[in-house]
Coordinates of N, CA and C and ligand atoms in Angstrom, one line a residue:
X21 N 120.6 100.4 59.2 CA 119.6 100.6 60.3 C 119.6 99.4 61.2
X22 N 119.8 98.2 60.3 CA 119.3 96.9 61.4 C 121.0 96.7 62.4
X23 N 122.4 97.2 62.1 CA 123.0 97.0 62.1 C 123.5 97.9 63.6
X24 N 122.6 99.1 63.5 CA 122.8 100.1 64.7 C 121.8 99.6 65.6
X25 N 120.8 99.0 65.1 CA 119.5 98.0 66.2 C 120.4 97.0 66.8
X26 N 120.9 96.4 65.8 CA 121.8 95.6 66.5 C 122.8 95.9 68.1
X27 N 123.5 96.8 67.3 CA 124.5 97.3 68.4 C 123.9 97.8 69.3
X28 N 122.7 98.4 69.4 CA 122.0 99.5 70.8 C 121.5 98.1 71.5
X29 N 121.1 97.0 70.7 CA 120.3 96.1 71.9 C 121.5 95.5 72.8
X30 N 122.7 95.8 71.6 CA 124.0 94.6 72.1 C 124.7 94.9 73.7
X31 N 124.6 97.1 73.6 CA 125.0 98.1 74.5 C 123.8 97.4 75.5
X32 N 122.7 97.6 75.5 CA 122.0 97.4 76.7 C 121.6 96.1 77.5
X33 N 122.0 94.9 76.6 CA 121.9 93.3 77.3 C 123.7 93.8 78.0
X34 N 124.6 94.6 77.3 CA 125.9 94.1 78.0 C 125.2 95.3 79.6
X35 N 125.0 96.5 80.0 CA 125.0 96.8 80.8 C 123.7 96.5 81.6
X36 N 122.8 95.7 81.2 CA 121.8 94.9 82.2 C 122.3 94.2 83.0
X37 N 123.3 93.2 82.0 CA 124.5 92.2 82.4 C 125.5 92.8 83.9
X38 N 126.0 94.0 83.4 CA 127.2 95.2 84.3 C 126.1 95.5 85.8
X39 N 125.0 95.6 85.6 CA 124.1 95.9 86.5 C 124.0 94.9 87.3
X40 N 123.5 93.7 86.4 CA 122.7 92.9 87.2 C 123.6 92.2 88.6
X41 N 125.1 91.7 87.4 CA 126.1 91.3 88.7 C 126.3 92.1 89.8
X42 N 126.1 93.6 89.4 CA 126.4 94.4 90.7 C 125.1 94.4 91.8
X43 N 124.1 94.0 91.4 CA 122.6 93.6 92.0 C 123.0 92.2 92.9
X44 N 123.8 91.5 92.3 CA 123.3 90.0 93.0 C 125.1 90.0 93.9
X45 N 125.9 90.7 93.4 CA 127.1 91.0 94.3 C 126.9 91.3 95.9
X46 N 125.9 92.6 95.8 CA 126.0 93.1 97.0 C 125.1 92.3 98.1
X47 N 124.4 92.0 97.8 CA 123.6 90.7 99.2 C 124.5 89.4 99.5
X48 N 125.4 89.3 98.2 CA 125.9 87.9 98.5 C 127.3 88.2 99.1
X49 N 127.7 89.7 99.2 CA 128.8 90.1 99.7 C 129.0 90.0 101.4
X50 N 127.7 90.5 101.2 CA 126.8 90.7 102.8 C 126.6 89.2 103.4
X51 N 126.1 88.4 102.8 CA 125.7 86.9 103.0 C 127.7 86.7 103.3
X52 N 128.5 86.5 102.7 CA 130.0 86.4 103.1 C 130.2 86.7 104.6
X53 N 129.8 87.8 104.2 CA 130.6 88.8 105.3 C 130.0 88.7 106.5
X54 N 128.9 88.5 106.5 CA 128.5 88.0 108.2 C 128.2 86.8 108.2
X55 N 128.6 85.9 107.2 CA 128.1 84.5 107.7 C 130.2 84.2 108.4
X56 N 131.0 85.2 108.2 CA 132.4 84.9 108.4 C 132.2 85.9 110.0
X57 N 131.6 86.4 109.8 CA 131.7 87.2 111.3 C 131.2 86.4 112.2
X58 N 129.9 85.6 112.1 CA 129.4 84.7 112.9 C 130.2 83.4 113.4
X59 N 131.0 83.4 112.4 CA 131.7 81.9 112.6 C 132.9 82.5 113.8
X60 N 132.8 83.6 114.3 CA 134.1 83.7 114.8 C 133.4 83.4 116.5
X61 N 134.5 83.1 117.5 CA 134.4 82.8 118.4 C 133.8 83.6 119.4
X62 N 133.9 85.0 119.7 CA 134.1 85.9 120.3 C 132.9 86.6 120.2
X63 N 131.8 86.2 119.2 CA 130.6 87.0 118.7 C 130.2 86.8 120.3
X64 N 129.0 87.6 120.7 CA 127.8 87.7 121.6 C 126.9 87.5 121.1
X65 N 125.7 87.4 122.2 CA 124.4 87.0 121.7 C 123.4 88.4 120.5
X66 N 124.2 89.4 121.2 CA 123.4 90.5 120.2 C 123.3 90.7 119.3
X67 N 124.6 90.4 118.8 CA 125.8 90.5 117.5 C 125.1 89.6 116.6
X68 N 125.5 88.2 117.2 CA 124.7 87.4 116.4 C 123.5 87.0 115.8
X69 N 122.4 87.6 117.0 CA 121.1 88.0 116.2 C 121.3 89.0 115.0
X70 N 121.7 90.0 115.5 CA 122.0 91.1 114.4 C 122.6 90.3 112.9
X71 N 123.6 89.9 113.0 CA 123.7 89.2 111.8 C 123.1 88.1 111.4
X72 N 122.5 87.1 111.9 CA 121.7 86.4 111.4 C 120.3 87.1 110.4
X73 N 119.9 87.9 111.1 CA 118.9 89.3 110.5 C 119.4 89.3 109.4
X74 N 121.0 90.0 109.5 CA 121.1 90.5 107.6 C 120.9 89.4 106.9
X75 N 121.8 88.4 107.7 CA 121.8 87.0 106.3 C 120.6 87.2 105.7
X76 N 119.7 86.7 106.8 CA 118.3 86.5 106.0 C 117.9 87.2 104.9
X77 N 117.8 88.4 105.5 CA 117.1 90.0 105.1 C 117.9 90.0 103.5
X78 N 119.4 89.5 103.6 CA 120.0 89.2 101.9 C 119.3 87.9 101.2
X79 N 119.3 87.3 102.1 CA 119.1 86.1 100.8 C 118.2 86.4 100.5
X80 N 116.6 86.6 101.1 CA 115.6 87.1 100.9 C 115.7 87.8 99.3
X81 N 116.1 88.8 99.7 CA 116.4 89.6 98.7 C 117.5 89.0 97.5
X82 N 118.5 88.6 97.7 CA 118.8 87.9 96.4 C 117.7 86.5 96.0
X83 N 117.2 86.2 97.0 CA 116.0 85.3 96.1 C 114.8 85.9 95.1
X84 N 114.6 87.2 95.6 CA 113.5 87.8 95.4 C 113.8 88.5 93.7
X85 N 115.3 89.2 93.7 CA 115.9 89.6 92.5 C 116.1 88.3 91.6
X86 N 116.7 87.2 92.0 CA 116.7 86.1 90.9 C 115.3 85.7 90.1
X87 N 114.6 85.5 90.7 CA 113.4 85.1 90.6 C 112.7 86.2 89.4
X88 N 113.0 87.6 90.1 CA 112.9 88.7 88.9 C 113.0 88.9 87.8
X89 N 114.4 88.2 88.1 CA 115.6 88.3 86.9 C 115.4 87.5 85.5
X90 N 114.9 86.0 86.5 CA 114.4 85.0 85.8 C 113.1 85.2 84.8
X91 N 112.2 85.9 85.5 CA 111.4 86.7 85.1 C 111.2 87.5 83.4
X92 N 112.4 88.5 84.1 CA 112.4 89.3 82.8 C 113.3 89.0 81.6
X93 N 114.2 88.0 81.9 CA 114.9 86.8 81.0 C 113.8 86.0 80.1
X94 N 112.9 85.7 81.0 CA 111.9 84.9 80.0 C 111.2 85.6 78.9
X95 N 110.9 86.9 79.6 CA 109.7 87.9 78.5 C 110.6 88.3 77.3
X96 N 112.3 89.1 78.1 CA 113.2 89.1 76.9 C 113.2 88.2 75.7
X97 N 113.1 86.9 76.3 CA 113.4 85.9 74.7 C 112.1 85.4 74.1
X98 N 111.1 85.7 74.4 CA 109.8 86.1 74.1 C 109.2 84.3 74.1
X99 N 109.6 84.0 75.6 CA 109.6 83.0 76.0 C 108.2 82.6 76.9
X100 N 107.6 84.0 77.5 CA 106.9 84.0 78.3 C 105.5 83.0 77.8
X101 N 104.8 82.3 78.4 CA 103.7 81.7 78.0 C 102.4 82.3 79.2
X102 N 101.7 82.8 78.6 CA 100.9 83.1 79.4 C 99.1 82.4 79.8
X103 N 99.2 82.0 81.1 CA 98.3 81.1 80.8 C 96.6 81.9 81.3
X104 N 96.1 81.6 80.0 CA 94.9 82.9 80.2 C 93.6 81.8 80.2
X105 N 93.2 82.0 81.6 CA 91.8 81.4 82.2 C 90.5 82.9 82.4
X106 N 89.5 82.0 82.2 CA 88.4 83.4 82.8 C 88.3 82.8 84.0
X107 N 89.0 84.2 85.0 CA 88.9 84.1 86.2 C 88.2 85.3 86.9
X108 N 88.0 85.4 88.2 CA 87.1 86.5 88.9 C 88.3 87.3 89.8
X109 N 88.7 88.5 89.3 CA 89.7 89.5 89.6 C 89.4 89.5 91.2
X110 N 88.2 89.7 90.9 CA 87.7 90.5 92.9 C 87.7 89.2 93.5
X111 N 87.9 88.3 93.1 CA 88.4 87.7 94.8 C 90.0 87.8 95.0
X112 N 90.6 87.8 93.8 CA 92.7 88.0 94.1 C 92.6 89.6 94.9
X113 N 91.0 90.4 94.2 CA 91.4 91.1 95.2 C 91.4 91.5 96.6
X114 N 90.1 90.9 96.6 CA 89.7 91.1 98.2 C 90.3 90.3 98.8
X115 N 91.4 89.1 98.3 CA 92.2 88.5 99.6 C 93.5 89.1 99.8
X116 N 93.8 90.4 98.9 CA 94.6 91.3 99.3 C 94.4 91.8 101.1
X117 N 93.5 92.2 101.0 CA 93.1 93.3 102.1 C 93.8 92.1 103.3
X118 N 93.3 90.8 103.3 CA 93.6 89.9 104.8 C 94.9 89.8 104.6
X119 N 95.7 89.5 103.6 CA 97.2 89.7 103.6 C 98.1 90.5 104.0
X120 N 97.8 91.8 103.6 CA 98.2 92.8 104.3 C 98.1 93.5 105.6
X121 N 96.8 93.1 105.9 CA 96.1 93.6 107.1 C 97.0 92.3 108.4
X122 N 97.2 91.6 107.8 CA 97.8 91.0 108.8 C 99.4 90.5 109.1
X123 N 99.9 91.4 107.9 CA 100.9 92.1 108.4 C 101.5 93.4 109.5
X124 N 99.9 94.0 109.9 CA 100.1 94.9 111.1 C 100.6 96.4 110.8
X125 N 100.3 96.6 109.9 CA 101.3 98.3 109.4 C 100.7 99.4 110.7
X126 N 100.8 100.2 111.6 CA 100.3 100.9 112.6 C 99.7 102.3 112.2
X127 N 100.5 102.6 111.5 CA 100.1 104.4 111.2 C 99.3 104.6 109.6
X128 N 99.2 103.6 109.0 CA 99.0 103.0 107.6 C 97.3 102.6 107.8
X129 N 96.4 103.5 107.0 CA 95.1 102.9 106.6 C 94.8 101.7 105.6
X130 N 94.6 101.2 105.7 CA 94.9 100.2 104.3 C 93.2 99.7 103.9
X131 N 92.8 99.8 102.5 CA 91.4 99.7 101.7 C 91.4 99.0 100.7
X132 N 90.4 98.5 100.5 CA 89.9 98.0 99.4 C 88.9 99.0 98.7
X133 N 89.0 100.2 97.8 CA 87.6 100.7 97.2 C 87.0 99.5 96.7
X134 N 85.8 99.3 97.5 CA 85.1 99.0 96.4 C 83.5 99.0 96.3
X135 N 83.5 99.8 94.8 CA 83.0 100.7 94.3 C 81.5 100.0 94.0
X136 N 81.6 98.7 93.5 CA 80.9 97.9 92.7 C 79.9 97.2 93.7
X137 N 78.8 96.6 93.5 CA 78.2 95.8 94.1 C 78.4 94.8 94.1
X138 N 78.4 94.5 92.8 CA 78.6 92.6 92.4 C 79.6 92.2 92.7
X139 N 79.5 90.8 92.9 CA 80.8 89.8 93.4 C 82.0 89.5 93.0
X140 N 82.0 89.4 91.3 CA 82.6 88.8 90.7 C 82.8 90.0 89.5
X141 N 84.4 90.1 88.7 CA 84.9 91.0 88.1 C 85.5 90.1 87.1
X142 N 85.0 89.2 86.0 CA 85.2 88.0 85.3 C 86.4 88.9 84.1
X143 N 87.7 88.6 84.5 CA 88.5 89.0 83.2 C 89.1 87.5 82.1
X144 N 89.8 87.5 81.2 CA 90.3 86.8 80.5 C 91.9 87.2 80.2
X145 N 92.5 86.4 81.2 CA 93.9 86.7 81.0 C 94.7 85.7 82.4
X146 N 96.1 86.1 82.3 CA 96.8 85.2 83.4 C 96.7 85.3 85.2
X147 N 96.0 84.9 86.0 CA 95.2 85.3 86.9 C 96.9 85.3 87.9
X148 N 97.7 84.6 87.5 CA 99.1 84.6 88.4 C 99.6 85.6 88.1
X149 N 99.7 86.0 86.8 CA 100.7 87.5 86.5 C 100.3 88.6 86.9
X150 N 98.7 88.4 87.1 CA 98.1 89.7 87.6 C 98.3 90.1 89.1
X151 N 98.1 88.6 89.6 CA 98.1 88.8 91.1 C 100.0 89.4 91.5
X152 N 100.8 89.4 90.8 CA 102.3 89.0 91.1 C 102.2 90.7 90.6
X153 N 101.8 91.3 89.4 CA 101.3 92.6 89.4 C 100.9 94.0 90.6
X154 N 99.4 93.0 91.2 CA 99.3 94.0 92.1 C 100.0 94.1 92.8
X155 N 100.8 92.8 93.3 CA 101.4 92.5 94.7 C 102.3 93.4 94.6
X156 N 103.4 93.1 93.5 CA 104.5 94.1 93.5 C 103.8 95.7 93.7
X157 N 102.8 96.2 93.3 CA 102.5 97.8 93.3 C 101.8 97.9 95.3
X158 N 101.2 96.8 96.1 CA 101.1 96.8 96.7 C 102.5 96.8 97.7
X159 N 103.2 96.0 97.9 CA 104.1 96.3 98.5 C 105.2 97.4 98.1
X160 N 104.9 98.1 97.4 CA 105.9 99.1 96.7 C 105.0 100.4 98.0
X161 N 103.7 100.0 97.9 CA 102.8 101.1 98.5 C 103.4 101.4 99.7
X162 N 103.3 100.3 100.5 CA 103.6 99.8 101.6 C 105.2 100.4 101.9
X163 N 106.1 100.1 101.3 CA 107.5 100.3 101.1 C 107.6 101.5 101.3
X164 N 107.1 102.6 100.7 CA 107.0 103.8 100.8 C 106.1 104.8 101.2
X165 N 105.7 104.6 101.7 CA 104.3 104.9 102.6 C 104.7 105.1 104.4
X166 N 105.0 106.1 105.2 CA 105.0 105.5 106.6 C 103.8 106.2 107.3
X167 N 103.6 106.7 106.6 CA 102.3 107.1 107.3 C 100.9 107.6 106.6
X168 N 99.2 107.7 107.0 CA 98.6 107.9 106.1 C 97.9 106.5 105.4
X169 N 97.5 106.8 104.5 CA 96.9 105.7 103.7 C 97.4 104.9 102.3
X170 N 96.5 103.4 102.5 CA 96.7 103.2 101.2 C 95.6 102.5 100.7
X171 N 95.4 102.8 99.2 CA 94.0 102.6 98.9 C 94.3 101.8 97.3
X172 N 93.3 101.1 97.1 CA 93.4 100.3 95.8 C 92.4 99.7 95.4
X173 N 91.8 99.5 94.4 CA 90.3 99.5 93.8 C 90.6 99.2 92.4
X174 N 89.5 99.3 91.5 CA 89.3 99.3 90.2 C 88.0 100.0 89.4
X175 N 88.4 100.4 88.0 CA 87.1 101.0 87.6 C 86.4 100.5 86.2
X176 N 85.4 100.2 86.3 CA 85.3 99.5 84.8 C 85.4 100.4 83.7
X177 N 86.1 100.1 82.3 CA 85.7 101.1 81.3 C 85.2 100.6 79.8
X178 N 85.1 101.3 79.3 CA 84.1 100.5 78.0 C 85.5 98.9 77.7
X179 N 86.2 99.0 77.4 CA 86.9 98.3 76.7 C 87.7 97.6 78.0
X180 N 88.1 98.2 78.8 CA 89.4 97.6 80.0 C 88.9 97.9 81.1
X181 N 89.5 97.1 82.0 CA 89.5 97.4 83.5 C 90.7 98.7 84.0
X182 N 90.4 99.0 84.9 CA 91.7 99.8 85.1 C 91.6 99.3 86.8
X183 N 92.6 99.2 86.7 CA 93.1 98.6 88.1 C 94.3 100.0 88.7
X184 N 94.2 100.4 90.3 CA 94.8 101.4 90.7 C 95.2 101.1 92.2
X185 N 96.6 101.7 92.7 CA 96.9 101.4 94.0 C 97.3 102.4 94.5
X186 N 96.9 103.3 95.6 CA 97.1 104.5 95.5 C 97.8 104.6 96.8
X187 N 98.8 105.4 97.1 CA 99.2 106.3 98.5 C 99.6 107.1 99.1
X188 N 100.1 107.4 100.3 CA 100.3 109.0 100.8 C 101.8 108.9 100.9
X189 N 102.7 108.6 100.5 CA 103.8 107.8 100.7 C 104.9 109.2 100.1
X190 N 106.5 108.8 99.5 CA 107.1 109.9 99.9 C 107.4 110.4 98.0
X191 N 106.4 110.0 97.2 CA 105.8 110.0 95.8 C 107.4 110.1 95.3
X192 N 107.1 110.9 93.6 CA 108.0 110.7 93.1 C 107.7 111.8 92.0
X193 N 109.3 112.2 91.7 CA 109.4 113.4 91.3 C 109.0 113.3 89.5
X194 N 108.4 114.4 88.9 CA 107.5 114.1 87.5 C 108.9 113.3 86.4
X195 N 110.2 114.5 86.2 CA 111.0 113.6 85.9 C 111.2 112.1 85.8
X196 N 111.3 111.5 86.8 CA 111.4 110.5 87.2 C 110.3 109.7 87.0
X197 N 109.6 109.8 86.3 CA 107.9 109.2 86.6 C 107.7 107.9 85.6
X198 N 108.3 108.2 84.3 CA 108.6 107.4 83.2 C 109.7 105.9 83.5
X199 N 111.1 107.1 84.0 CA 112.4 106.1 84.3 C 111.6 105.2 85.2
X200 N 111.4 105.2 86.4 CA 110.8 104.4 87.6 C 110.4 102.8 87.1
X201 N 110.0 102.8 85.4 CA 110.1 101.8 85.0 C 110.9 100.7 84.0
X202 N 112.0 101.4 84.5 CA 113.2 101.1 83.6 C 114.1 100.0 84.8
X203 N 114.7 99.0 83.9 CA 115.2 98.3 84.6 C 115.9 99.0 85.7
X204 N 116.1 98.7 87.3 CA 116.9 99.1 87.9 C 117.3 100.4 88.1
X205 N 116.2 101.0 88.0 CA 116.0 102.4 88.6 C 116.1 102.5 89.6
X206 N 116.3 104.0 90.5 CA 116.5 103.9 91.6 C 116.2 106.0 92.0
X207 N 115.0 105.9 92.6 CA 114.7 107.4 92.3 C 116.3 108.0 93.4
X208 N 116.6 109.4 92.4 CA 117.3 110.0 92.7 C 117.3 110.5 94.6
X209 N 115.7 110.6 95.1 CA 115.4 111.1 96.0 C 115.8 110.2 97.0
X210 N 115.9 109.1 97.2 CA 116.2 108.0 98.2 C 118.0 107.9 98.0
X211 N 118.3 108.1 98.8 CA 119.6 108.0 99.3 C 120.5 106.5 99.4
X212 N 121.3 106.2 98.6 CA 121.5 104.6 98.8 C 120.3 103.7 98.2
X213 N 119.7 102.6 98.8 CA 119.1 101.7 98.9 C 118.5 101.6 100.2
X214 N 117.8 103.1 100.7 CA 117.4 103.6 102.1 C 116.4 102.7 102.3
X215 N 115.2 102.3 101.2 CA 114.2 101.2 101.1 C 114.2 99.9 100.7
X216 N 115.2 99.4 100.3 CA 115.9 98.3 99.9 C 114.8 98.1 98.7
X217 N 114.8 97.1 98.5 CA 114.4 96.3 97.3 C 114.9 95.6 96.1
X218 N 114.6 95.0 94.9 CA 115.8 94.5 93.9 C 115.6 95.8 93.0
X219 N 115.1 96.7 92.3 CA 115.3 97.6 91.9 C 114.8 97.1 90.4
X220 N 114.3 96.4 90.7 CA 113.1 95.6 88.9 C 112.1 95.3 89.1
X221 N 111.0 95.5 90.2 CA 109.8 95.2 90.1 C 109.0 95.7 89.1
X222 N 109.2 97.3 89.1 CA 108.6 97.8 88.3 C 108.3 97.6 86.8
X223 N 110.2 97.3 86.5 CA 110.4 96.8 85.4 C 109.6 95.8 84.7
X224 N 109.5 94.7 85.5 CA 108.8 93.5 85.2 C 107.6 93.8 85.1
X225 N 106.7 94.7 86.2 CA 105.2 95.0 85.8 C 104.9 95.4 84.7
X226 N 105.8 96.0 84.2 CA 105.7 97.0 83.1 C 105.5 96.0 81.8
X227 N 106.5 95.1 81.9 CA 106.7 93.9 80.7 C 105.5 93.1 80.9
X228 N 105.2 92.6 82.3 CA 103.7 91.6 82.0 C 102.8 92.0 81.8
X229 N 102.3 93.4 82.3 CA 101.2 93.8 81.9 C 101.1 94.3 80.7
X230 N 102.6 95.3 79.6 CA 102.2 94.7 78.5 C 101.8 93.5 77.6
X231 N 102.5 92.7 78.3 CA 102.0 90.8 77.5 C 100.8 90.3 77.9
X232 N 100.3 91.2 78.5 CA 99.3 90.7 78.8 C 97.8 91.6 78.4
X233 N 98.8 92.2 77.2 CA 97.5 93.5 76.5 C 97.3 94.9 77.4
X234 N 98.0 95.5 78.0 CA 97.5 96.7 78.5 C 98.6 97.4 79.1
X235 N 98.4 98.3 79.7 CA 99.6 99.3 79.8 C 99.5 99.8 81.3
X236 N 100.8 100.4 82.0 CA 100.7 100.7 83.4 C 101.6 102.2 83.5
X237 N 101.2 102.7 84.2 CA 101.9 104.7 84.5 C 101.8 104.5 85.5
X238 N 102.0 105.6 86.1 CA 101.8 106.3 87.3 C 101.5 107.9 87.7
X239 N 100.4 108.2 88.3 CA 100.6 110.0 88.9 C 101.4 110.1 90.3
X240 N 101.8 111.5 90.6 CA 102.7 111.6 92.1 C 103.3 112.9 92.2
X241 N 102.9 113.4 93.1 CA 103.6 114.4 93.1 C 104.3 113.8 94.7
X242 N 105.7 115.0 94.7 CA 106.9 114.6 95.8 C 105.7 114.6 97.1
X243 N 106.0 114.0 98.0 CA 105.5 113.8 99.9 C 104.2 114.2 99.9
X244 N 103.6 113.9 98.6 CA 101.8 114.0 98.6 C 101.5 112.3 99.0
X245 N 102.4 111.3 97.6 CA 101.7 110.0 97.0 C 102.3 109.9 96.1
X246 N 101.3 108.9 95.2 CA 101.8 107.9 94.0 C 100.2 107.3 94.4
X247 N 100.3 107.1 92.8 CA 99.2 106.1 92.3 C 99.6 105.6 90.9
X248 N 99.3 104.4 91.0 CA 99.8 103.7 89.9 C 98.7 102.7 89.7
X249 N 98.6 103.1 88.0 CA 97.0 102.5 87.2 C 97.7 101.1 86.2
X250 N 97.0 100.4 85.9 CA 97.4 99.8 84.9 C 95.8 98.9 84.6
X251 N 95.7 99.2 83.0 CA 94.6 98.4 82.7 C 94.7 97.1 82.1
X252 N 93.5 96.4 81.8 CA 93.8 95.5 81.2 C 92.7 94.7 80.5
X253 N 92.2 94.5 79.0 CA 91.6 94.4 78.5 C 90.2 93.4 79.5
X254 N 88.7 93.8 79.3 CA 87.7 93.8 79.8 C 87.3 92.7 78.8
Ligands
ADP327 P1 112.5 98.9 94.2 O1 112.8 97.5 94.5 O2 113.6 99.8 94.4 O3 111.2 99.4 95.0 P2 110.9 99.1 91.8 O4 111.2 98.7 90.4 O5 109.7 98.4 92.4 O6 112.2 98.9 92.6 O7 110.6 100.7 91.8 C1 111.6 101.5 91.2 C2 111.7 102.8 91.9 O8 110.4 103.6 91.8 C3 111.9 102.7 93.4 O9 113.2 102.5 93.7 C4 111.3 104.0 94.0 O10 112.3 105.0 93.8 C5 110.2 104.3 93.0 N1 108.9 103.9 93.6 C6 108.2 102.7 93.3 N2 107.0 102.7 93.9 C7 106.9 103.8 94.6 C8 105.9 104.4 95.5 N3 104.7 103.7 95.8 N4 106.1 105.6 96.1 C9 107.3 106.3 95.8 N5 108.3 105.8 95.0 C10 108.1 104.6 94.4

């Protein structure tokens, strides 16, 4: 038994490995390839903006996947340290709303429910992993969403908080509802890398919010939404 544990974890560090190079390949391929096209004499002014764009728009993105990477490397070797303060949820969240909102989305409603009267939503846990949590499910919203709303709140319940980000966006099919949290998924529906992204956010939510006591799903039906809950002990 320990010997087949063995070999299944051995199969899936080697093709995390097979993945991941092919993840950090393709931006740096791109970073190559137009930092060589730029260097040539003959570019124009258009051109050159244009590629300067991608550079960025890669590194960006291989920064964003390292950092992930780095991430779920740490939780793997059960390295993670989690630093748990009593802190007050509802202000990480209400400075969501000015973050976003001032990013400008046009056709996009963007909300805070909130439900509660009182000020303060005092939990006991890592107030960074949380905020890095919603963020990722908020810009996922965003990512996929072009028109319509997006909404995100919390509800108290005897034991946990449930925290939820909800939107009208281009959802995801039931199948798929589980994988979505699997390293480096990539819903069948989206064509390529149509929305870009590193393709492990989810992953990672999924590992901190277990480490940090609680659990995360999602509901969705196809070109309705997506709403994605995750609680966390009260
Ligand atoms: P990505 O960087 O590709 O967004 P994630 O791990 O964050 O990677 O998400 C995994 C996949 O789940 C995405 O590629 C996308 O297919 C799907 N997904 C995540 N959030 C949403 C959403 N709000 N609406 C529709 N599909 C989503």
């Amino acid at each position: 038994k320990e010997k087949v544990k063995a070999e299944e974890s051995y199969k899936l560090k080697s093709s995390f490995l097979a993945n991941m190079s092919h993840e950090i390949r393709t931006p740096l391929n791109a970073i190559l390839g137009f930092t060589s096209l730029l260097a040539q004499n003959s570019v124009d002014e258009e051109h050159r903006k244009k590629y300067i764009e991608l550079i960025n728009s890669n590194s960006k993105l291989l920064f964003f996947l390292i950092n992930d990477i780095i991430d779920i490397s740490i939780i793997e070797s059960n390295q993670l340290v989690l630093n748990k303060t009593r802190f007050n949820a509802k202000r990480i969240l209400s400075d969501f709303i000015n973050f976003y909102n001032f990013r400008g989305e046009e056709f996009v409603r963007f909300s805070f429910v909130n439900q509660y009267m009182r000020e303060t939503l005092f939990i006991v846990n890592d107030a960074v992993r949380f905020r890095q949590v919603m963020s990722n499910l908020l810009n996922n919203a965003f990512k996929y969403t072009k028109d319509g709303k997006i909404e995100y709140g919390y509800r108290i319940q005897k034991a946990n908080v449930l925290f939820y980000v909800s939107d009208t966006g281009i959802g995801i099919k039931k199948e798929e509802q589980e994988k979505i949290f699997d390293d480096f998924y990539k819903s069948k529906q989206e064509k390529g890398n149509a929305y870009g992204g590193t393709r492990i956010g989810l992953a990672l939510c999924k590992r901190l919010v277990h480490q940090m006591g609680g659990r995360i799903w999602v509901e969705s039906e196809v070109n309705k939404g997506s709403t994605f809950f995750f609680e966390l002990p009260y």
